[in-house]
Short mmCIF file of C-alpha atoms and ligand atoms in Angstrom, two decimals:
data_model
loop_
_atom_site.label_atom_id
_atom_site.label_comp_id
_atom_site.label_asym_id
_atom_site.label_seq_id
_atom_site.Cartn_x
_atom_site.Cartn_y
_atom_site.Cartn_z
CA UNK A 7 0.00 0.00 0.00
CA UNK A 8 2.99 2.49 0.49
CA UNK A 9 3.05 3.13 -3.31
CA UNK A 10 -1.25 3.76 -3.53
CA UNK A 11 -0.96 6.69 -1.15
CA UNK A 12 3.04 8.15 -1.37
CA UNK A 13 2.82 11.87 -1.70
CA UNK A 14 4.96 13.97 -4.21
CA UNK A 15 8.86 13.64 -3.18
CA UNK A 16 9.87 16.59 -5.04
CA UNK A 17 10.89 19.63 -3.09
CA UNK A 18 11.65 23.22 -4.59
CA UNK A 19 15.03 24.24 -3.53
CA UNK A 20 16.07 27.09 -1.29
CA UNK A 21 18.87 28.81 -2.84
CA UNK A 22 20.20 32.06 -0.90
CA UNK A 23 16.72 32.33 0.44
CA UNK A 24 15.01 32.17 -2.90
CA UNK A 25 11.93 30.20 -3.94
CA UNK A 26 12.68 28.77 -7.20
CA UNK A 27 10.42 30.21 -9.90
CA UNK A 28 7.98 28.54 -12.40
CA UNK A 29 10.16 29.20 -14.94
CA UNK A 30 12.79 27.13 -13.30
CA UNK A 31 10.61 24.49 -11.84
CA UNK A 32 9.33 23.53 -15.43
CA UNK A 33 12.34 23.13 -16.81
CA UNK A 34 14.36 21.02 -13.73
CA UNK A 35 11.04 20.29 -11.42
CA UNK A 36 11.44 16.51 -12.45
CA UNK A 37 15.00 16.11 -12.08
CA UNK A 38 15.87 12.65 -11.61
CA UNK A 39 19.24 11.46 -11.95
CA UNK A 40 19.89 8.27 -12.20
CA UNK A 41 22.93 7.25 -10.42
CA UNK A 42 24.36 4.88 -12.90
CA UNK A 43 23.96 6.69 -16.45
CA UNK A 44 24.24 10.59 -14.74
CA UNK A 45 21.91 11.72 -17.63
CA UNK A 46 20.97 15.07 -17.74
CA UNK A 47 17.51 14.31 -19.60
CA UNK A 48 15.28 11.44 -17.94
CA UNK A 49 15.62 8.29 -19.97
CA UNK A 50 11.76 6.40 -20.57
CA UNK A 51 11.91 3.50 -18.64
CA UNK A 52 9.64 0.91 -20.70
CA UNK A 53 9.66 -1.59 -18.22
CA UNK A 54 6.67 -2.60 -16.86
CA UNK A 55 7.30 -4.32 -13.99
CA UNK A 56 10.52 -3.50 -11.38
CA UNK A 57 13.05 -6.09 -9.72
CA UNK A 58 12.46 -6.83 -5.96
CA UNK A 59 15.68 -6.24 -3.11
CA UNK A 60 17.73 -9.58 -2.73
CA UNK A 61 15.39 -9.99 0.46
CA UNK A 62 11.91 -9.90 -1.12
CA UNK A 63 11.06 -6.43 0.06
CA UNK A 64 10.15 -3.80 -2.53
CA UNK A 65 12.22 -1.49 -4.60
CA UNK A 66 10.65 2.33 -5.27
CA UNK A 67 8.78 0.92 -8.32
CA UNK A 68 6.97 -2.51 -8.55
CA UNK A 69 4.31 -2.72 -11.54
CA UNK A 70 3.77 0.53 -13.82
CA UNK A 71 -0.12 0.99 -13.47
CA UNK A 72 1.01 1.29 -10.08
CA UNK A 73 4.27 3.55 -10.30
CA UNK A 74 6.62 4.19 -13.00
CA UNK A 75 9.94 6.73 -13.18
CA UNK A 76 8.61 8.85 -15.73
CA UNK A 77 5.00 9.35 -13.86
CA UNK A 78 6.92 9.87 -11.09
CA UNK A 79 9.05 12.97 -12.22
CA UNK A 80 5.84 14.44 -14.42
CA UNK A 81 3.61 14.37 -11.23
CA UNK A 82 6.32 15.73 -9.45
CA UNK A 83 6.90 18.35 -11.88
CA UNK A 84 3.01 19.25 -12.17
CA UNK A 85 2.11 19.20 -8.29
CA UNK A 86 5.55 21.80 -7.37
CA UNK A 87 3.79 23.73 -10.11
CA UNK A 88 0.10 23.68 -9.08
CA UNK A 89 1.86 24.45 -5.17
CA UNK A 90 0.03 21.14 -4.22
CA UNK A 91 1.21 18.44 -1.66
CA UNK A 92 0.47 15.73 -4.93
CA UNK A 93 -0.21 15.12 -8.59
CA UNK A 94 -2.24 12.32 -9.71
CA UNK A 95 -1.58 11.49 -13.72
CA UNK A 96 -4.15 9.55 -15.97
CA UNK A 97 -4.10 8.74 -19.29
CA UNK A 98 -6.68 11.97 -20.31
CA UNK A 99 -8.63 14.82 -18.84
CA UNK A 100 -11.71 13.18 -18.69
CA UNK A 101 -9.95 10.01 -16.89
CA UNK A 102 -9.19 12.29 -13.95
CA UNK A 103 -12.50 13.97 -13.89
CA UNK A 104 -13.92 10.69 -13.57
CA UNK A 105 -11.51 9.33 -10.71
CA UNK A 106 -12.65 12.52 -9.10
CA UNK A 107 -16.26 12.04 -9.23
CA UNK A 108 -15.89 8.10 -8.53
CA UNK A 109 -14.05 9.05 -5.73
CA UNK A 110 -16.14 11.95 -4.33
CA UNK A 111 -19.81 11.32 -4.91
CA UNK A 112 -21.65 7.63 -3.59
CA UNK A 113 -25.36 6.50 -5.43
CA UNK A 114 -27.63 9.03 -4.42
CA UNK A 115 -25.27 12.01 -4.46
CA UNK A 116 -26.43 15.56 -6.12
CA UNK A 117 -23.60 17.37 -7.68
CA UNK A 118 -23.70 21.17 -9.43
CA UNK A 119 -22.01 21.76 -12.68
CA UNK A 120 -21.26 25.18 -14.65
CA UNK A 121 -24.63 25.89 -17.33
CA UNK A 122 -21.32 26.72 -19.71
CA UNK A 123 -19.07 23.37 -18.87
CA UNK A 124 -16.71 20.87 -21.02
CA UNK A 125 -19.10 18.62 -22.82
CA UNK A 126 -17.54 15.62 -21.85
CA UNK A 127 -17.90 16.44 -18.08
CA UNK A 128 -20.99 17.10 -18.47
CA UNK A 129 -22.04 13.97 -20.75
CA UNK A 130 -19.96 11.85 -17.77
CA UNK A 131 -22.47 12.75 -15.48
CA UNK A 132 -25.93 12.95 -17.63
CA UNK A 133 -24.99 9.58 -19.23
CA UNK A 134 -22.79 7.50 -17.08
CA UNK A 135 -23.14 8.41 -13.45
CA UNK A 136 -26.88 8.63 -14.04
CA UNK A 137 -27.01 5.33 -13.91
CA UNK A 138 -25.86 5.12 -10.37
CA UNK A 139 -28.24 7.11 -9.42
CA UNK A 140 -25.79 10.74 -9.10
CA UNK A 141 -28.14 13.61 -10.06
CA UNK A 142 -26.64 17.37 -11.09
CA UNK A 143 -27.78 20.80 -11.81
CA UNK A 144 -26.09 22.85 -13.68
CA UNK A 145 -26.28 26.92 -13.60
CA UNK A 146 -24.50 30.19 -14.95
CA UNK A 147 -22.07 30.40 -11.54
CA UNK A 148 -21.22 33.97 -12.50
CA UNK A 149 -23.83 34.68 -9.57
CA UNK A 150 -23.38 33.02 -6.81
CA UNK A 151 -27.28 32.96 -5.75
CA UNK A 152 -27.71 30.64 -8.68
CA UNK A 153 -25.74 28.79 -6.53
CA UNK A 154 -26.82 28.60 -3.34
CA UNK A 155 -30.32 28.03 -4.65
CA UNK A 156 -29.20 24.71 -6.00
CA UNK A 157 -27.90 22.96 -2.94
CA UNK A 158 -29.61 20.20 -1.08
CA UNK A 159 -28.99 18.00 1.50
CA UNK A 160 -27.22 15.36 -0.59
CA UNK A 161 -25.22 18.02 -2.61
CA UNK A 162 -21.56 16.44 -2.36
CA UNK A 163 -20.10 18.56 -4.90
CA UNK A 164 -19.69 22.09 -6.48
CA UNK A 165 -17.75 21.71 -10.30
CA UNK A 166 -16.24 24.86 -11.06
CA UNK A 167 -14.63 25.40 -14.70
CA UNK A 168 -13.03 28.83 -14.69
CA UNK A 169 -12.85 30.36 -17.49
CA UNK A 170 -15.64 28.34 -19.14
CA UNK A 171 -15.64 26.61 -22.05
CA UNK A 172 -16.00 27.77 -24.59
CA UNK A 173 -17.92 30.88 -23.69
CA UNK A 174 -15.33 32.33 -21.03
CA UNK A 175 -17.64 32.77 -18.03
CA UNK A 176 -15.63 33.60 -14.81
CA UNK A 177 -16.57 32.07 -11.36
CA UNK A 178 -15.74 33.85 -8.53
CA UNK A 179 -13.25 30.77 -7.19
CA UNK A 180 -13.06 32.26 -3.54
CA UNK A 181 -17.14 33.22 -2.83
CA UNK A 182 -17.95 29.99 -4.07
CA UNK A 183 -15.21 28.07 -1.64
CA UNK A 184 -17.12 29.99 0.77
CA UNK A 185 -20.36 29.11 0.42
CA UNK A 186 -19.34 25.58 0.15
CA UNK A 187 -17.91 25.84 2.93
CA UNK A 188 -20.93 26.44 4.88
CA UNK A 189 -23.07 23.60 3.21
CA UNK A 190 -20.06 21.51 3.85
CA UNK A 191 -19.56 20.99 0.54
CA UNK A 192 -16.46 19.63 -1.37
CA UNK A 193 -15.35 21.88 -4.30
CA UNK A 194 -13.02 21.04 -7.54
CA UNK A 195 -11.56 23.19 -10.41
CA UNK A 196 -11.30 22.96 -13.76
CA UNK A 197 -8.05 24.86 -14.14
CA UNK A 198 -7.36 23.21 -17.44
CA UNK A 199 -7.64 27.20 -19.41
CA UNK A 200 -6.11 28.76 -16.64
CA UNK A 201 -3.22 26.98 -15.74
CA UNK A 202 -1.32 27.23 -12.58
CA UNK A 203 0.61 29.82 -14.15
CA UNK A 204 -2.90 32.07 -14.45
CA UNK A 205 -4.56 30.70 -11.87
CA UNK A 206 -4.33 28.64 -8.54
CA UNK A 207 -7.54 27.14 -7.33
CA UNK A 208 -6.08 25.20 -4.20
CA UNK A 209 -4.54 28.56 -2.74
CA UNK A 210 -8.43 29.93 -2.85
CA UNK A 211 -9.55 27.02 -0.88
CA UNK A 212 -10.59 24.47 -3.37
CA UNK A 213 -10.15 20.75 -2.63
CA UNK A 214 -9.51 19.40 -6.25
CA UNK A 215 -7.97 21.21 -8.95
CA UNK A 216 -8.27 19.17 -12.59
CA UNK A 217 -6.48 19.58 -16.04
CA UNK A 218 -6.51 18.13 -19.08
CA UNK A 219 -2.92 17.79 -19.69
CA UNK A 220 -3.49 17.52 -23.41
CA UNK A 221 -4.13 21.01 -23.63
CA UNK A 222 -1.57 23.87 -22.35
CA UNK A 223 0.77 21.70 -20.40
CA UNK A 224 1.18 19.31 -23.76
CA UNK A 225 1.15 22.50 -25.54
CA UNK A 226 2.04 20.55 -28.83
CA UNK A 227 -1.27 18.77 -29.36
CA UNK A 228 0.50 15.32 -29.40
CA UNK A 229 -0.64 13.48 -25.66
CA UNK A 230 -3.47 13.15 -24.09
CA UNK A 231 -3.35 13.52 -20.27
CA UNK A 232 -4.98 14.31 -17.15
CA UNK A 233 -3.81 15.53 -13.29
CA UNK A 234 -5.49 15.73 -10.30
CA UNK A 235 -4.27 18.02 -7.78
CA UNK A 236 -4.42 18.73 -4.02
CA UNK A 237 -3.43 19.57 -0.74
CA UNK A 238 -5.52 17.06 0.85
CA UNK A 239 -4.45 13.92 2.65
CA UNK A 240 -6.99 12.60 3.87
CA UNK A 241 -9.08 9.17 2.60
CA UNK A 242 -11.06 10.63 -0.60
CA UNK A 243 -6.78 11.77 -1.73
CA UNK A 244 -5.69 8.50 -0.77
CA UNK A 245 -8.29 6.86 -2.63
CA UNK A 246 -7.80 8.84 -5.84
CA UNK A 247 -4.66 7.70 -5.72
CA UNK A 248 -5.61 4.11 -5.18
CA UNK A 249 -7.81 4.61 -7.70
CA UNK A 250 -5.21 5.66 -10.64
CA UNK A 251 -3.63 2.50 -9.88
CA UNK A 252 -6.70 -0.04 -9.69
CA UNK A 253 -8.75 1.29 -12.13
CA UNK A 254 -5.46 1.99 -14.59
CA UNK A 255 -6.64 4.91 -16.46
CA UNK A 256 -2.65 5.77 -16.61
CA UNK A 257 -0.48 7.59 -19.05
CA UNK A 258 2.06 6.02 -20.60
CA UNK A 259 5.93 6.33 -20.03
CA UNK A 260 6.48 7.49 -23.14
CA UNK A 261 3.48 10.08 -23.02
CA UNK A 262 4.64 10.70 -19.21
CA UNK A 263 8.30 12.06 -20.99
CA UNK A 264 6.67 13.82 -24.03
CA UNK A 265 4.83 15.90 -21.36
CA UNK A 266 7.83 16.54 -18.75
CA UNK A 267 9.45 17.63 -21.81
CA UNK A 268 6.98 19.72 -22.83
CA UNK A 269 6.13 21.47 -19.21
CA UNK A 270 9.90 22.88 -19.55
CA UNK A 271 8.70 25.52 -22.07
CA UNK A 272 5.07 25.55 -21.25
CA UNK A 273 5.47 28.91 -18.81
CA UNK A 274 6.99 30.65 -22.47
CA UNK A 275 4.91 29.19 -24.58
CA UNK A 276 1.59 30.75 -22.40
CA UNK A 277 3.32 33.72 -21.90
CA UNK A 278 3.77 34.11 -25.48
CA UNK A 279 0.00 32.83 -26.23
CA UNK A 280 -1.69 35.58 -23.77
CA UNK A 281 0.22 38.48 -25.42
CA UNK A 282 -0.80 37.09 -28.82
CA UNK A 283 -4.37 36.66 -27.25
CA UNK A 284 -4.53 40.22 -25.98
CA UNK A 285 -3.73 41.59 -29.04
CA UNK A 286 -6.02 38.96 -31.52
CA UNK A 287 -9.03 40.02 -28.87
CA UNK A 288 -8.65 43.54 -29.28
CA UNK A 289 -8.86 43.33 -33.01
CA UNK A 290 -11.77 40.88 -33.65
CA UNK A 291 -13.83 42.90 -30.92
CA UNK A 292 -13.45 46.38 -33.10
CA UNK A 293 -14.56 44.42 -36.59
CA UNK A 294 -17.98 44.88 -38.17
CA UNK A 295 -18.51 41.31 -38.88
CA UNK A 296 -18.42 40.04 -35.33
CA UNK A 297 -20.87 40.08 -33.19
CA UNK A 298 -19.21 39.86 -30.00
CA UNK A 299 -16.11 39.04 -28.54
CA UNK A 300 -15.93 36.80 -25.09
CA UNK A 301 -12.09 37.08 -23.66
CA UNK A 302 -11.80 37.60 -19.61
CA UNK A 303 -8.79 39.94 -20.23
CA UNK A 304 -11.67 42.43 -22.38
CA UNK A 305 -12.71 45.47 -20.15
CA UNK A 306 -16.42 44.59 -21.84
CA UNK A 307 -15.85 41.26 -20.87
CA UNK A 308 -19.10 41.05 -17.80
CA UNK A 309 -16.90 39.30 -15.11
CA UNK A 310 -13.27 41.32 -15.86
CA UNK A 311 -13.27 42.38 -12.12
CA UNK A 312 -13.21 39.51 -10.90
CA UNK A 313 -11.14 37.80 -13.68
CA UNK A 314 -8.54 40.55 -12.99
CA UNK A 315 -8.44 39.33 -9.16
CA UNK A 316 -7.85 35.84 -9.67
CA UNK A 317 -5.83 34.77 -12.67
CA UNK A 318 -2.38 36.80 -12.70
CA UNK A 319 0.13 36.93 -15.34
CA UNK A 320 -2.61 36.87 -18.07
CA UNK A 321 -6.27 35.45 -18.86
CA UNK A 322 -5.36 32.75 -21.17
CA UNK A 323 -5.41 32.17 -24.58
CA UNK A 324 -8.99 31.14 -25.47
CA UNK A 325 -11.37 33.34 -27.57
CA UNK A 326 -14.44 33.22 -28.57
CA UNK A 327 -16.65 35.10 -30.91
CA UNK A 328 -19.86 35.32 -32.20
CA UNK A 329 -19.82 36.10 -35.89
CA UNK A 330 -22.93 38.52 -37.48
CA UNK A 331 -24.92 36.18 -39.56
CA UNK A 332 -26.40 32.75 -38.89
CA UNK A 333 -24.29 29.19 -39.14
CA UNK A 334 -23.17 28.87 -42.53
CA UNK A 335 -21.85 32.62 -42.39
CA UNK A 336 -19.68 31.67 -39.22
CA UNK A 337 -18.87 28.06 -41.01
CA UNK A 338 -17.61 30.19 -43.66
CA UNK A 339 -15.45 31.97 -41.81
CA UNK A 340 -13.53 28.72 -40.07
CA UNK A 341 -13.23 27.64 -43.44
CA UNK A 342 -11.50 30.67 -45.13
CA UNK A 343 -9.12 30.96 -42.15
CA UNK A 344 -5.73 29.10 -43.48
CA UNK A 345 -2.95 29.82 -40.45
CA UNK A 346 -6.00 28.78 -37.86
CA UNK A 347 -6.45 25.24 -38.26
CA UNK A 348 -10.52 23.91 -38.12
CA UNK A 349 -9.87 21.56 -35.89
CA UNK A 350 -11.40 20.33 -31.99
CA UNK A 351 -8.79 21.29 -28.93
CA UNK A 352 -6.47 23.94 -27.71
CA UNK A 353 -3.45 24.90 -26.20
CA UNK A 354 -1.06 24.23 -28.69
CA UNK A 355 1.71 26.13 -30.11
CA UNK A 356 -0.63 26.23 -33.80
CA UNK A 357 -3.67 28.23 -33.77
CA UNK A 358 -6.92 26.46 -34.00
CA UNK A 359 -10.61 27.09 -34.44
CA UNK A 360 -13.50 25.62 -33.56
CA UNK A 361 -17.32 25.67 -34.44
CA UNK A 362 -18.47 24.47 -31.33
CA UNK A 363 -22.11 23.83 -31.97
CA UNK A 364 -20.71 20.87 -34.57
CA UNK A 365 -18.75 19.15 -31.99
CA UNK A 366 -21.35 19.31 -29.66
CA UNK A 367 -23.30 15.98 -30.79
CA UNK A 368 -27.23 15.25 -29.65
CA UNK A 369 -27.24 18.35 -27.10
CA UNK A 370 -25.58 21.08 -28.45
CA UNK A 371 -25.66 24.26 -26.11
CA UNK A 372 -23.16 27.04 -27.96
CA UNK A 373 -24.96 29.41 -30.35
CA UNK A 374 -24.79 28.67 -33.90
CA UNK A 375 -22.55 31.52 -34.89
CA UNK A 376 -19.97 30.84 -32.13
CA UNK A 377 -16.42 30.22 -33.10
CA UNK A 378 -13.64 29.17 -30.48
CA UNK A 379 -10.23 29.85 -31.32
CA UNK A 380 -7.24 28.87 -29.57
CA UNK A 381 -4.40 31.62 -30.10
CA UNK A 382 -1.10 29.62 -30.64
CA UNK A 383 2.75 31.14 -30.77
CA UNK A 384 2.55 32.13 -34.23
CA UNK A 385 3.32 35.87 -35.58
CA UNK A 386 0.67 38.09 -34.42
CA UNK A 387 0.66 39.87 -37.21
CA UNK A 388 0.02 36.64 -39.00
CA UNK A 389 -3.00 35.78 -37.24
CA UNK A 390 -4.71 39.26 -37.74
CA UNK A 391 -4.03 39.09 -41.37
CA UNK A 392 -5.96 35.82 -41.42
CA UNK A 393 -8.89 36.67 -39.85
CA UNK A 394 -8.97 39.86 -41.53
CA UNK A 395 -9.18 38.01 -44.83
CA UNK A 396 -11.40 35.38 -43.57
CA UNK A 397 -13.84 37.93 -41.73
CA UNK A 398 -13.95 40.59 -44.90
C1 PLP B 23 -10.09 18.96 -23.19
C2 PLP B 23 -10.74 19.31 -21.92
C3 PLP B 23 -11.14 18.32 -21.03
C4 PLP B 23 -11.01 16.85 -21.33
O1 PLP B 23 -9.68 16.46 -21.44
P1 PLP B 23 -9.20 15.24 -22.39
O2 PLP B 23 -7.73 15.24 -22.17
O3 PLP B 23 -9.63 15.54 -23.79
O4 PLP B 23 -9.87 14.01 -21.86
C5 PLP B 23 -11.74 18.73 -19.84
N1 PLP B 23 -11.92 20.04 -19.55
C6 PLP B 23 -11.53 21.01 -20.39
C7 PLP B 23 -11.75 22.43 -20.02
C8 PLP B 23 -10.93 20.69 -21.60
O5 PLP B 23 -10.56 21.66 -22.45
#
């Protein structure tokens, strides 16, 4: 059992009284020398399964759905960035979403989800936990009444997603720790836009912070992944951890290295996507053809204020508009767009768009002439001269 429950190992070095950085803990946060080959880059370690001591008794790895080197040093990496006490990996977002709500909720449980939430969380719930009898509301949870008005007695669980996708809606993270709080509620983020560069949920008080790995942290739109984070220790943690190993949801080595690889230049690869962001935001919001422009860093955007309090360092690199016209207008558009890729996802160093409605399947909720775009690392300039082509 020492392996189901071990907590993080890493620790961020005190040099001349200095905190290391996030800069510095993406790129040497999962150092792991190995004392035989001295490498300087983490080899993948393939093997699946780990030789015992001479006198039965275990070694640091045994099996790897239950530990493996590279897991190791990318969970170490991603909970010294998230400031959490551990990192839980699985093979995708929605993996670790699920371990949370398996791991959180019981048959009979009521949970509350965002009106504006990631499809597949929401399809999780509506199709799958349904069936063990988990009920959920979901509501805009820009106003916290909307809330509060939802709770019952067997509410086990608020799901934030901050900022929304796709339409950007901001939650105010601390007002609703509070008020779970005093329904004695647990609360989990999904921090998956933000980032723990932007953004850090667990500092505000939430219990669970979630990402989809594939997204920012990948950055190169070649892994899938998911992390659960926390400062908890208590049974639900233990069990989540437990469960990554049981239920085997994990990432492989080789995807485990491709992301520890990738985290090194994730903090200026965002940095370099929000300026872009800022810039693309402020030009689609003056142009006649669009409707309307959702980006938290916007002063029009409704919840700036509190946007501006709780992400630092930027508000992501997510757009989305709404182009004038009706859904083969805005189709139009996606398609005339050649730098922007028409393509699902985000967080990668290439621009994308997305018609959201299309990818929505049986239930779509976005309006018909919503576009999401994911602003990559490309020249800015670039990226205004394609949308100014595609949009005239
Ligand atoms: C992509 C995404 C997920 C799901 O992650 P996968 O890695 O695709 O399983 C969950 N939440 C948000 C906000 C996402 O963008």
């Amino acid at each position: 059992m020492v392996h189901l429950c071990r907590l993080t190992g890493f620790k961020v070095t005190i040099m001349a009284n200095r905190k290391q950085q996030i800069e510095t803990i993406a790129v040497h946060g999962a150092h792991q020398n190995s004392s035989y080959s001295s490498d300087i880059i983490q080899p993948i370690h393939l093997s699946t399964t780990f030789e015992r001591k001479a006198d039965g008794s275990l070694n640091d790895h045994v099996y790897t759905r239950i530990s493996n080197p590279n897991r190791l040093s990318v969970e170490n990496k991603i909970a010294a960035l998230e400031e959490a006490v551990s990192a839980i990996a699985f093979s995708s977002g929605l993996a670790a979403v699920n371990a949370l709500f398996e791991n959180i909720l019981e048959p009979g449980s009521h949970i509350i989800l965002p009106d504006d939430c990631y499809h597949g969380t929401r399809l999780l719930m509506d199709k799958f936990f349904k069936r063990w009898h988990v009920s959920f509301d979901s509501t805009d949870m820009t106003v916290i009444d909307n809330i509060e008005k939802l709770i019952k007695p067997n509410t086990k669980l608020i799901w934030m997603e901050t900022p929304s996708n796709p339409q950007l809606k901001i939650a105010d993270i601390k007002a609703v720790v509070a008020l779970a709080a005093k329904h004695n509620i647990t609360t989990a983020c999904d921090n998956t836009f933000a980032t723990p560069i932007l953004q850090k949920p667990l500092k505000m008080g939430v219990d669970y912070v979630m990402h989809s790995s594939t997204k920012f942290f990948s950055g190169h739109s070649d892994i899938l992944g998911g992390v659960v984070c926390t400062n908890h220790t208590n049974e639900t943690a233990n069990n989540i951890r437990e469960y990554q190993a049981t239920a085997g949801a994990v990432p492989s080595p080789f995807d485990c290295w491709l992301l520890n690889r990738s985290l090194a230049t994730f903090p200026m690869r965002l940095a370099a996507q929000c300026k872009n962001a800022v810039t693309i935001a402020a030009f689609l919001e003056q142009h006649n053809n669009i409707e309307k422009v959702f980006y938290p860093g916007l002063k029009t955007h409704p919840n700036h204020a509190v946007a501006k309090q709780q992400m630092t360092n930027g508000f992501g690199s997510i757009i989305s508009i709404l182009v004038k016209g009706g859904l083969q207008q805005t189709l139009d558009v996606a398609g005339r767009l050649s730098i922007f890729k028409h393509a699902t996802s985000l967080g990668g160093v290439e621009s994308l768009v997305e018609h959201r409605r299309s990818a929505e399947g049986k239930h779509p909720v976005s309006p018909e002439n919503l576009l999401r775009i994911s602003i990559g690392i490309e020249n800015v300039e670039d990226l205004i001269e394609d949308f100014k082509i595609a949009l005239d």
